[in-house]
Amino acid sequence: MTAGMNEKEMAQRAAAEIRDGSSVNLGIGMPTLVLDCIPPDRTVFFHTENGLLGMGGFAPQGSAHPDLVDAGKQPVTSIRGASFFPSDLSFAMLRGGHIDLAIMGAYQVSEKGDLANWTAPGMLPSVGGAMDIAAGVQRIIVLMSHTTKDGKPKIVRELSYPPTGFACVSLIITDLCVIEVTPAGLLLRELAAGVSAADVIKTTGAGLIVPEKP
Amino acid sequence: MTAGMNEKEMAQRAAAEIRDGSSVNLGIGMPTLVLDCIPPDRTVFFHTENGLLGMGGFAPQGSAHPDLVDAGKQPVTSIRGASFFPSDLSFAMLRGGHIDLAIMGAYQVSEKGDLANWTAPGMLPSVGGAMDIAAGVQRIIVLMSHTTKDGKPKIVRELSYPPTGFACVSLIITDLCVIEVTPAGLLLRELAAGVSAADVIKTTGAGLIVPEKP
Amino acid sequence: MIDKSYRSSLDAIRDVRDGAVIMFGGFGLAGIPQNLIRALYEKGTRDITVISNNPGSRLGDNEYGLAPLFQAGRVKKYIGSYPTATRSFKALHEAGKVELELVPQGTLAERIRAKGAGIGGFYVRTGAGTLLAQGKEARTIDGRQYILEMPLGADFAFVKAYRGDTFGNLVYRYTGANFNPAMAMAADITIAEVEELVEPGMIDPDAVQTPGIFVQRILKGERYDRWYE
Amino acid sequence: MIDKSYRSSLDAIRDVRDGAVIMFGGFGLAGIPQNLIRALYEKGTRDITVISNNPGSRLGDNEYGLAPLFQAGRVKKYIGSYPTATRSFKALHEAGKVELELVPQGTLAERIRAKGAGIGGFYVRTGAGTLLAQGKEARTIDGRQYILEMPLGADFAFVKAYRGDTFGNLVYRYTGANFNPAMAMAADITIAEVEELVEPGMIDPDAVQTPGIFVQRILKGERYDRWYE
């Protein structure tokens, strides 16, 4: 058994943060796994910035419609009580603070909750809705691997990647742990099975507050 | 027979300025008379700023609906091909220059085409959509009596009433004449039956360009 | 299952306290939240700031809509475009009993939308150089004069739609929409009254005009009076 | 009787000249004006400035939507939020053959709406302090950092709706609306292609999403390919 959470477990951990009746924007990639982790007794309004509140899940083979897609351009379904709307209204929701929660991937998160997830140095940049979400959504959870593929920390004192937004991340869920961004600093809230606080400290590029019993 | 045009004739004269297929906002009061002056072979999209493009006319007794009203809060009808929309989109049309023509009343018009029609000194002011229309509509025609009830000029060198907008009026239709606002000044274009250029000059508070044959 | 519906107008406004800033949808008497207005009158809430295109409407010698709130002295300040719609507002204003912030109608709609859309301020030509530009920052853009207008929000928005579901999705009818959709976006708590309240799924997702995310409470209006001016 | 309908896509775009600034509705391949794009490709128009959320879409090894215009070297400048959607854009940009103006997606939608709504400029928090704020005026409002964004218009908007009438009234479906309604307001000439073209009066006035006043030309699209990414 490998220590730490796999992607499915990380998505499940993120899903536990979603309250009944809340509206949630999911970034493309790993965050879309959260779609399948919501208990049936909970009503969650998944928002996709291209114009749908009440996304159901990925469309089953044969029922896909090319004009019904999510932000990752995948065919999706809509739930009972959903609504469609244009991009200007969709981003009014995001920028105006009407969306309760966004779950996004990241290249880096700083100890102040600064977020880097839109481009890397030397890349042709694409931004999509990342900066609008970072600026407007009430609460942002980052779902990412604890380190880069070559083992470098992604949780850092100061961003070295171009920032998407500032002091906007509330919670970081990685394969190793759950970290809360607090005014006092990064608080290690939970450890994944088989992971020690020392493992986390070693692979984190910023100071961590480690409670006696995290 | 009294010299000059009555209100109906003035409305008819204004209607002659309306091209087929154009969109027209009518101010409350005398301008609404224009509604009944459009030949049946002409399609005109009357816009009412509370949210209707394609106003038909005043609703016949018995078919009025309290939620289908014009800017003067009168029950109206809609034509085939009409659309309803909220105030924010309605004023986007006005401010964004999408409405071809507005026909409004006025207290005063200056020789530069400045318009005063929202409030008078000493009055409790109301503004409604007057300033939005003055700022955004492509072409504005003023429909008004040539003088005040006590015979004072309403066409003046400089406004003494609080301005609604600046250099926004294109054409003035009064009971006595039709005057075009040009870069060179006010041009007397037409005289009503039984009215002489001298009659107009006498009752106008600004310089007039009087062609040999107005 | 989420259910935002309330049993009555009074029930839905129970926590509206004295001094609240409240937006009211409607233009004249079209699309006004008449049940919520009546409930607010009955509740006796005082020192209200009213944001509405007009402070009620006059038909002959009687005044309707928001007018009774003004007449009863419950309103501290009025923000809108058409205060002369009622005699009662004029009298109260002349007596120094109610403050007035006069806003051009389109700017009013846009300031409210701006609040809902997370816009920090915007430039318009409307009103530039006039009395209503006083105290506002001016700016020349492409050779034309603009003024800076700021977003306008509220503690509560009372809105009226024709149909709604228990998730708060709303559909309007005719010119009854007017300020309602923008106001629904701009308040901390939006309370919607509807003529028909249905279950989620009964409104075509493409027909929704105000998505439920903007609506915190919804109720079926007790009674719809029909006035004609 | 006013009739804005055109017989074909090519007919509707005949006066689009080299160097034109053109907005294209659509997000990915949802709601793109595919017939107008094909017609523009066939017409051979050059030096276009493209305003669109993405410069086409990639499915496996093939690229669709706007991508052929880029591949054929017809595009001088691209303004949008997601240039990495295609490999062809990346290659052209690296070769210095196409300019890029990168705009956050919500700011893109709002700048386009601002143009259509007669807004001279507006402040948003999106992007403040980031690389995309470079050269933009910053301003602190209520203690938070904002940047000034300017309206974005075009010579032409090519939009796609599900249904339309010959007055230009449009109705969208599902997530096919996206940028189309805002773009329809923001161009000198808006050309709409629809899957169903009907007579005026066949669309419920309450269901119209883009009023005909914003649309100068309309046509029934010749062919609708269905792609799934």
mmCIF file of N, CA and C in Angstrom, chain A residues 67-135:
data_model
loop_
_atom_site.group_PDB
_atom_site.id
_atom_site.type_symbol
_atom_site.label_atom_id
_atom_site.label_comp_id
_atom_site.label_asym_id
_atom_site.label_seq_id
_atom_site.Cartn_x
_atom_site.Cartn_y
_atom_site.Cartn_z
ATOM 1 N N ASP A 67 -23.993 21.190 -27.924
ATOM 2 C CA ASP A 67 -24.209 22.498 -27.293
ATOM 3 C C ASP A 67 -24.464 22.382 -25.802
ATOM 4 N N LEU A 68 -24.191 21.226 -25.220
ATOM 5 C CA LEU A 68 -24.362 21.093 -23.762
ATOM 6 C C LEU A 68 -23.074 20.535 -23.196
ATOM 7 N N VAL A 69 -22.148 21.433 -22.899
ATOM 8 C CA VAL A 69 -20.810 21.015 -22.469
ATOM 9 C C VAL A 69 -20.405 21.760 -21.195
ATOM 10 N N ASP A 70 -19.377 21.258 -20.539
ATOM 11 C CA ASP A 70 -18.847 21.943 -19.364
ATOM 12 C C ASP A 70 -17.634 22.798 -19.763
ATOM 13 N N ALA A 71 -16.981 23.369 -18.758
ATOM 14 C CA ALA A 71 -15.874 24.278 -19.041
ATOM 15 C C ALA A 71 -14.700 23.560 -19.693
ATOM 16 N N GLY A 72 -14.637 22.233 -19.532
ATOM 17 C CA GLY A 72 -13.604 21.445 -20.188
ATOM 18 C C GLY A 72 -14.046 20.954 -21.551
ATOM 19 N N LYS A 73 -15.197 21.447 -22.010
ATOM 20 C CA LYS A 73 -15.775 21.118 -23.325
ATOM 21 C C LYS A 73 -16.242 19.680 -23.428
ATOM 22 N N GLN A 74 -16.479 19.032 -22.272
ATOM 23 C CA GLN A 74 -17.011 17.667 -22.261
ATOM 24 C C GLN A 74 -18.532 17.722 -22.238
ATOM 25 N N PRO A 75 -19.209 16.838 -22.988
ATOM 26 C CA PRO A 75 -20.671 16.786 -22.936
ATOM 27 C C PRO A 75 -21.147 16.409 -21.533
ATOM 28 N N VAL A 76 -22.115 17.170 -21.028
ATOM 29 C CA VAL A 76 -22.618 16.928 -19.676
ATOM 30 C C VAL A 76 -24.149 16.892 -19.706
ATOM 31 N N THR A 77 -24.727 16.621 -18.537
ATOM 32 C CA THR A 77 -26.188 16.671 -18.387
ATOM 33 C C THR A 77 -26.536 17.797 -17.415
ATOM 34 N N SER A 78 -27.835 18.070 -17.298
ATOM 35 C CA SER A 78 -28.276 19.069 -16.319
ATOM 36 C C SER A 78 -29.283 18.428 -15.379
ATOM 37 N N ILE A 79 -29.330 18.927 -14.141
ATOM 38 C CA ILE A 79 -30.256 18.359 -13.143
ATOM 39 C C ILE A 79 -31.616 19.052 -13.232
ATOM 40 N N ARG A 80 -32.614 18.500 -12.579
ATOM 41 C CA ARG A 80 -33.913 19.171 -12.415
ATOM 42 C C ARG A 80 -33.664 20.488 -11.689
ATOM 43 N N GLY A 81 -34.204 21.585 -12.203
ATOM 44 C CA GLY A 81 -34.020 22.867 -11.544
ATOM 45 C C GLY A 81 -32.771 23.594 -11.989
ATOM 46 N N ALA A 82 -32.148 23.114 -13.065
ATOM 47 C CA ALA A 82 -30.953 23.777 -13.614
ATOM 48 C C ALA A 82 -31.359 25.014 -14.407
ATOM 49 N N SER A 83 -30.366 25.816 -14.763
ATOM 50 C CA SER A 83 -30.615 26.961 -15.654
ATOM 51 C C SER A 83 -29.410 27.170 -16.557
ATOM 52 N N PHE A 84 -29.705 27.627 -17.779
ATOM 53 C CA PHE A 84 -28.659 28.005 -18.734
ATOM 54 C C PHE A 84 -28.640 29.517 -18.866
ATOM 55 N N PHE A 85 -27.475 30.079 -19.137
ATOM 56 C CA PHE A 85 -27.353 31.536 -19.258
ATOM 57 C C PHE A 85 -26.088 31.871 -20.023
ATOM 58 N N PRO A 86 -26.001 33.109 -20.535
ATOM 59 C CA PRO A 86 -24.815 33.512 -21.311
ATOM 60 C C PRO A 86 -23.588 33.764 -20.437
ATOM 61 N N SER A 87 -22.430 33.863 -21.072
ATOM 62 C CA SER A 87 -21.159 34.051 -20.368
ATOM 63 C C SER A 87 -21.149 35.301 -19.494
ATOM 64 N N ASP A 88 -21.744 36.397 -19.973
ATOM 65 C CA ASP A 88 -21.693 37.628 -19.177
ATOM 66 C C ASP A 88 -22.408 37.434 -17.842
ATOM 67 N N LEU A 89 -23.549 36.754 -17.848
ATOM 68 C CA LEU A 89 -24.253 36.503 -16.585
ATOM 69 C C LEU A 89 -23.506 35.457 -15.757
ATOM 70 N N SER A 90 -22.905 34.487 -16.425
ATOM 71 C CA SER A 90 -22.177 33.437 -15.716
ATOM 72 C C SER A 90 -21.008 34.025 -14.923
ATOM 73 N N PHE A 91 -20.303 34.959 -15.532
ATOM 74 C CA PHE A 91 -19.177 35.583 -14.833
ATOM 75 C C PHE A 91 -19.629 36.653 -13.854
ATOM 76 N N ALA A 92 -20.823 37.187 -14.055
ATOM 77 C CA ALA A 92 -21.412 38.052 -13.021
ATOM 78 C C ALA A 92 -21.594 37.236 -11.743
ATOM 79 N N MET A 93 -22.019 35.990 -11.895
ATOM 80 C CA MET A 93 -22.165 35.104 -10.728
ATOM 81 C C MET A 93 -20.832 34.906 -10.026
ATOM 82 N N LEU A 94 -19.788 34.648 -10.807
ATOM 83 C CA LEU A 94 -18.468 34.363 -10.236
ATOM 84 C C LEU A 94 -17.869 35.609 -9.607
ATOM 85 N N ARG A 95 -17.807 36.688 -10.391
ATOM 86 C CA ARG A 95 -17.152 37.912 -9.942
ATOM 87 C C ARG A 95 -17.932 38.571 -8.810
ATOM 88 N N GLY A 96 -19.280 38.428 -8.867
ATOM 89 C CA GLY A 96 -20.139 39.084 -7.883
ATOM 90 C C GLY A 96 -20.238 38.345 -6.564
ATOM 91 N N GLY A 97 -19.514 37.236 -6.426
ATOM 92 C CA GLY A 97 -19.498 36.534 -5.138
ATOM 93 C C GLY A 97 -20.705 35.641 -4.896
ATOM 94 N N HIS A 98 -21.412 35.253 -5.951
ATOM 95 C CA HIS A 98 -22.617 34.449 -5.774
ATOM 96 C C HIS A 98 -22.330 32.956 -5.703
ATOM 97 N N ILE A 99 -21.135 32.548 -6.163
ATOM 98 C CA ILE A 99 -20.777 31.126 -6.132
ATOM 99 C C ILE A 99 -20.078 30.854 -4.802
ATOM 100 N N ASP A 100 -20.563 29.841 -4.087
ATOM 101 C CA ASP A 100 -20.069 29.581 -2.732
ATOM 102 C C ASP A 100 -18.654 29.043 -2.712
ATOM 103 N N LEU A 101 -18.328 28.220 -3.682
ATOM 104 C CA LEU A 101 -17.086 27.461 -3.592
ATOM 105 C C LEU A 101 -16.546 27.152 -4.984
ATOM 106 N N ALA A 102 -15.220 27.226 -5.125
ATOM 107 C CA ALA A 102 -14.576 26.728 -6.345
ATOM 108 C C ALA A 102 -13.510 25.720 -5.941
ATOM 109 N N ILE A 103 -13.424 24.668 -6.703
ATOM 110 C CA ILE A 103 -12.389 23.650 -6.462
ATOM 111 C C ILE A 103 -11.502 23.623 -7.700
ATOM 112 N N MET A 104 -10.218 23.947 -7.511
ATOM 113 C CA MET A 104 -9.327 24.133 -8.654
ATOM 114 C C MET A 104 -8.018 23.378 -8.460
ATOM 115 N N GLY A 105 -7.352 23.109 -9.543
ATOM 116 C CA GLY A 105 -5.982 22.639 -9.482
ATOM 117 C C GLY A 105 -5.034 23.819 -9.320
ATOM 118 N N ALA A 106 -3.737 23.543 -9.070
ATOM 119 C CA ALA A 106 -2.782 24.645 -8.944
ATOM 120 C C ALA A 106 -1.368 24.171 -9.237
ATOM 121 N N TYR A 107 -0.542 25.091 -9.716
ATOM 122 C CA TYR A 107 0.895 24.856 -9.805
ATOM 123 C C TYR A 107 1.545 25.133 -8.450
ATOM 124 N N GLN A 108 1.104 26.227 -7.829
ATOM 125 C CA GLN A 108 1.657 26.624 -6.531
ATOM 126 C C GLN A 108 0.587 27.355 -5.707
ATOM 127 N N VAL A 109 0.714 27.193 -4.374
ATOM 128 C CA VAL A 109 -0.065 28.022 -3.450
ATOM 129 C C VAL A 109 0.921 28.584 -2.439
ATOM 130 N N SER A 110 0.806 29.874 -2.127
ATOM 131 C CA SER A 110 1.735 30.472 -1.160
ATOM 132 C C SER A 110 1.154 30.400 0.248
ATOM 133 N N GLU A 111 1.973 30.714 1.226
ATOM 134 C CA GLU A 111 1.491 30.625 2.615
ATOM 135 C C GLU A 111 0.438 31.679 2.940
ATOM 136 N N LYS A 112 0.329 32.698 2.090
ATOM 137 C CA LYS A 112 -0.741 33.691 2.285
ATOM 138 C C LYS A 112 -2.007 33.318 1.510
ATOM 139 N N GLY A 113 -1.965 32.181 0.804
ATOM 140 C CA GLY A 113 -3.125 31.768 0.018
ATOM 141 C C GLY A 113 -3.120 32.333 -1.387
ATOM 142 N N ASP A 114 -1.983 32.899 -1.810
ATOM 143 C CA ASP A 114 -1.858 33.324 -3.214
ATOM 144 C C ASP A 114 -1.871 32.075 -4.087
ATOM 145 N N LEU A 115 -2.460 32.221 -5.264
ATOM 146 C CA LEU A 115 -2.682 31.079 -6.142
ATOM 147 C C LEU A 115 -1.980 31.264 -7.481
ATOM 148 N N ALA A 116 -1.280 30.222 -7.950
ATOM 149 C CA ALA A 116 -0.713 30.229 -9.301
ATOM 150 C C ALA A 116 -1.240 28.996 -10.016
ATOM 151 N N ASN A 117 -2.114 29.202 -10.973
ATOM 152 C CA ASN A 117 -2.625 28.033 -11.693
ATOM 153 C C ASN A 117 -3.008 28.326 -13.142
ATOM 154 N N TRP A 118 -2.522 29.453 -13.668
ATOM 155 C CA TRP A 118 -2.945 29.731 -15.051
ATOM 156 C C TRP A 118 -1.846 29.527 -16.065
ATOM 157 N N THR A 119 -0.607 29.772 -15.693
ATOM 158 C CA THR A 119 0.458 29.573 -16.675
ATOM 159 C C THR A 119 1.788 29.388 -15.962
ATOM 160 N N ALA A 120 2.718 28.835 -16.677
ATOM 161 C CA ALA A 120 4.050 28.604 -16.124
ATOM 162 C C ALA A 120 5.045 29.427 -16.934
ATOM 163 N N PRO A 121 6.179 29.798 -16.314
ATOM 164 C CA PRO A 121 7.161 30.597 -17.045
ATOM 165 C C PRO A 121 7.560 29.890 -18.341
ATOM 166 N N GLY A 122 7.594 30.648 -19.440
ATOM 167 C CA GLY A 122 8.003 30.075 -20.713
ATOM 168 C C GLY A 122 6.898 29.445 -21.531
ATOM 169 N N MET A 123 5.730 29.279 -20.935
ATOM 170 C CA MET A 123 4.591 28.682 -21.655
ATOM 171 C C MET A 123 3.834 29.740 -22.447
ATOM 172 N N LEU A 124 3.200 29.313 -23.554
ATOM 173 C CA LEU A 124 2.177 30.164 -24.171
ATOM 174 C C LEU A 124 1.042 30.218 -23.157
ATOM 175 N N PRO A 125 0.649 31.397 -22.711
ATOM 176 C CA PRO A 125 -0.339 31.458 -21.635
ATOM 177 C C PRO A 125 -1.778 31.322 -22.132
ATOM 178 N N SER A 126 -2.586 30.610 -21.355
ATOM 179 C CA SER A 126 -4.038 30.616 -21.492
ATOM 180 C C SER A 126 -4.570 30.958 -20.115
ATOM 181 N N VAL A 127 -5.664 31.672 -20.029
ATOM 182 C CA VAL A 127 -6.151 32.041 -18.702
ATOM 183 C C VAL A 127 -7.559 31.539 -18.445
ATOM 184 N N GLY A 128 -8.401 31.450 -19.473
ATOM 185 C CA GLY A 128 -9.785 31.014 -19.272
ATOM 186 C C GLY A 128 -10.443 31.827 -18.177
ATOM 187 N N GLY A 129 -11.161 31.143 -17.278
ATOM 188 C CA GLY A 129 -11.871 31.846 -16.214
ATOM 189 C C GLY A 129 -11.128 31.853 -14.891
ATOM 190 N N ALA A 130 -9.866 31.402 -14.888
ATOM 191 C CA ALA A 130 -9.159 31.208 -13.611
ATOM 192 C C ALA A 130 -9.063 32.490 -12.781
ATOM 193 N N MET A 131 -8.726 33.594 -13.418
ATOM 194 C CA MET A 131 -8.563 34.842 -12.655
ATOM 195 C C MET A 131 -9.901 35.393 -12.169
ATOM 196 N N ASP A 132 -10.952 35.220 -12.952
ATOM 197 C CA ASP A 132 -12.280 35.663 -12.528
ATOM 198 C C ASP A 132 -12.719 34.888 -11.292
ATOM 199 N N ILE A 133 -12.447 33.581 -11.309
ATOM 200 C CA ILE A 133 -12.822 32.731 -10.178
ATOM 201 C C ILE A 133 -12.010 33.118 -8.947
ATOM 202 N N ALA A 134 -10.697 33.289 -9.137
ATOM 203 C CA ALA A 134 -9.835 33.649 -8.007
ATOM 204 C C ALA A 134 -10.263 34.968 -7.380
ATOM 205 N N ALA A 135 -10.742 35.897 -8.218
ATOM 206 C CA ALA A 135 -11.113 37.227 -7.716
ATOM 207 C C ALA A 135 -12.481 37.248 -7.064
#
